[in-house]
Coordinates of C-alpha atoms in Angstrom, one line a residue:
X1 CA 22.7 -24.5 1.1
X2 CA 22.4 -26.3 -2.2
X3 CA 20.2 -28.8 -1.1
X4 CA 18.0 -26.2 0.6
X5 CA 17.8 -24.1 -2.7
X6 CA 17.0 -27.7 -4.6
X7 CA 13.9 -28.0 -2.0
X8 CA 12.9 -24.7 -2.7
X9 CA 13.1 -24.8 -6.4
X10 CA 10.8 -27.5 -5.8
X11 CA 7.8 -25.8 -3.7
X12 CA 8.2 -23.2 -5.7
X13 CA 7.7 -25.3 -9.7
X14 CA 4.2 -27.4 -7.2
X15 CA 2.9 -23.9 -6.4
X16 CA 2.8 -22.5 -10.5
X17 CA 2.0 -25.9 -11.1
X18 CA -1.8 -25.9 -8.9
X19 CA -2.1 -22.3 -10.5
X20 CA -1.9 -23.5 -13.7
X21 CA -4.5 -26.5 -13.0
X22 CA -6.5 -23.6 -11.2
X23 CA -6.8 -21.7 -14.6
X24 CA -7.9 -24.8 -16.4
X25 CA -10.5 -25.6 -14.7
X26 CA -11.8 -22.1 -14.9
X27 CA -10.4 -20.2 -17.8
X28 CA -8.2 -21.7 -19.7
X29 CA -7.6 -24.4 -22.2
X30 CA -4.0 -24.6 -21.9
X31 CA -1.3 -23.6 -19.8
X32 CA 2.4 -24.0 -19.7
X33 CA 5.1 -22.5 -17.6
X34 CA 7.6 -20.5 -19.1
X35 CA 10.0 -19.3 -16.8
X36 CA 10.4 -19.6 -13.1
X37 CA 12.6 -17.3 -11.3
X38 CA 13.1 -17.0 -7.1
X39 CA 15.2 -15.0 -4.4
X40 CA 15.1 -15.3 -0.9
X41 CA 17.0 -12.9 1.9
X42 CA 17.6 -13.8 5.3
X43 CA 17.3 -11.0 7.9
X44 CA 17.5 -10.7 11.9
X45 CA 17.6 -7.0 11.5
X46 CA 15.5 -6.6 15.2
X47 CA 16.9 -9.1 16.7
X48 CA 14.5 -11.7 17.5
X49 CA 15.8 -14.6 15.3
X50 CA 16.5 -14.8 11.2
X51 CA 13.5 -13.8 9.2
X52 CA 13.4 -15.7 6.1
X53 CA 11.9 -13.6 2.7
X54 CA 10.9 -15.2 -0.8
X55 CA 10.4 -13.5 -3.9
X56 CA 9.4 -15.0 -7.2
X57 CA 7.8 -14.9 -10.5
X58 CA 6.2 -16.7 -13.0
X59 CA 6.3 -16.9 -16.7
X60 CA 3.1 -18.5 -18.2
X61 CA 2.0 -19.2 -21.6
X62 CA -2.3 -19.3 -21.2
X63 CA -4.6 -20.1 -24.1
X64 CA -8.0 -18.6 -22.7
X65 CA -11.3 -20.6 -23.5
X66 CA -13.5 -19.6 -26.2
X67 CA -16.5 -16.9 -24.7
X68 CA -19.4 -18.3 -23.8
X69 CA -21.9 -17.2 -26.5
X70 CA -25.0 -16.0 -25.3
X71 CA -28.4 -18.4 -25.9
X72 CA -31.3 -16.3 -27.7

């Protein structure tokens, strides 16, 4: 189970990652993650095989770009 939490840890950190390079290339300067935090559950509550849930957050620090100024 370790290694599978390892692995999941993992997905998890690539998928803020590609948000954070998603801000920079439209809104932001700067971006750093913070905190990362995750839970999963497995269920089989109707019966038809284990259903597997993830939860998580993100903790970002974001340094927005400067406003566009308008041209007169």
């Amino acid at each position: 189970m370790k290694r599978n939490s390892g692995m999941r840890s993992k997905s998890f950190y690539r998928i803020a990652t590609s948000n954070c390079a998603v801000l920079l290339d439209t809104i932001a300067d700067d971006c750093q993650i913070n905190s990362l935090s995750s839970n999963t559950d497995v269920t089989n509550i109707d019966g038809r095989g284990p259903k597997l849930t993830v939860r998580g957050q993100v903790g970002m620090a974001v340094k927005l770009k400067p406003a566009a100024s308008t041209a007169k």
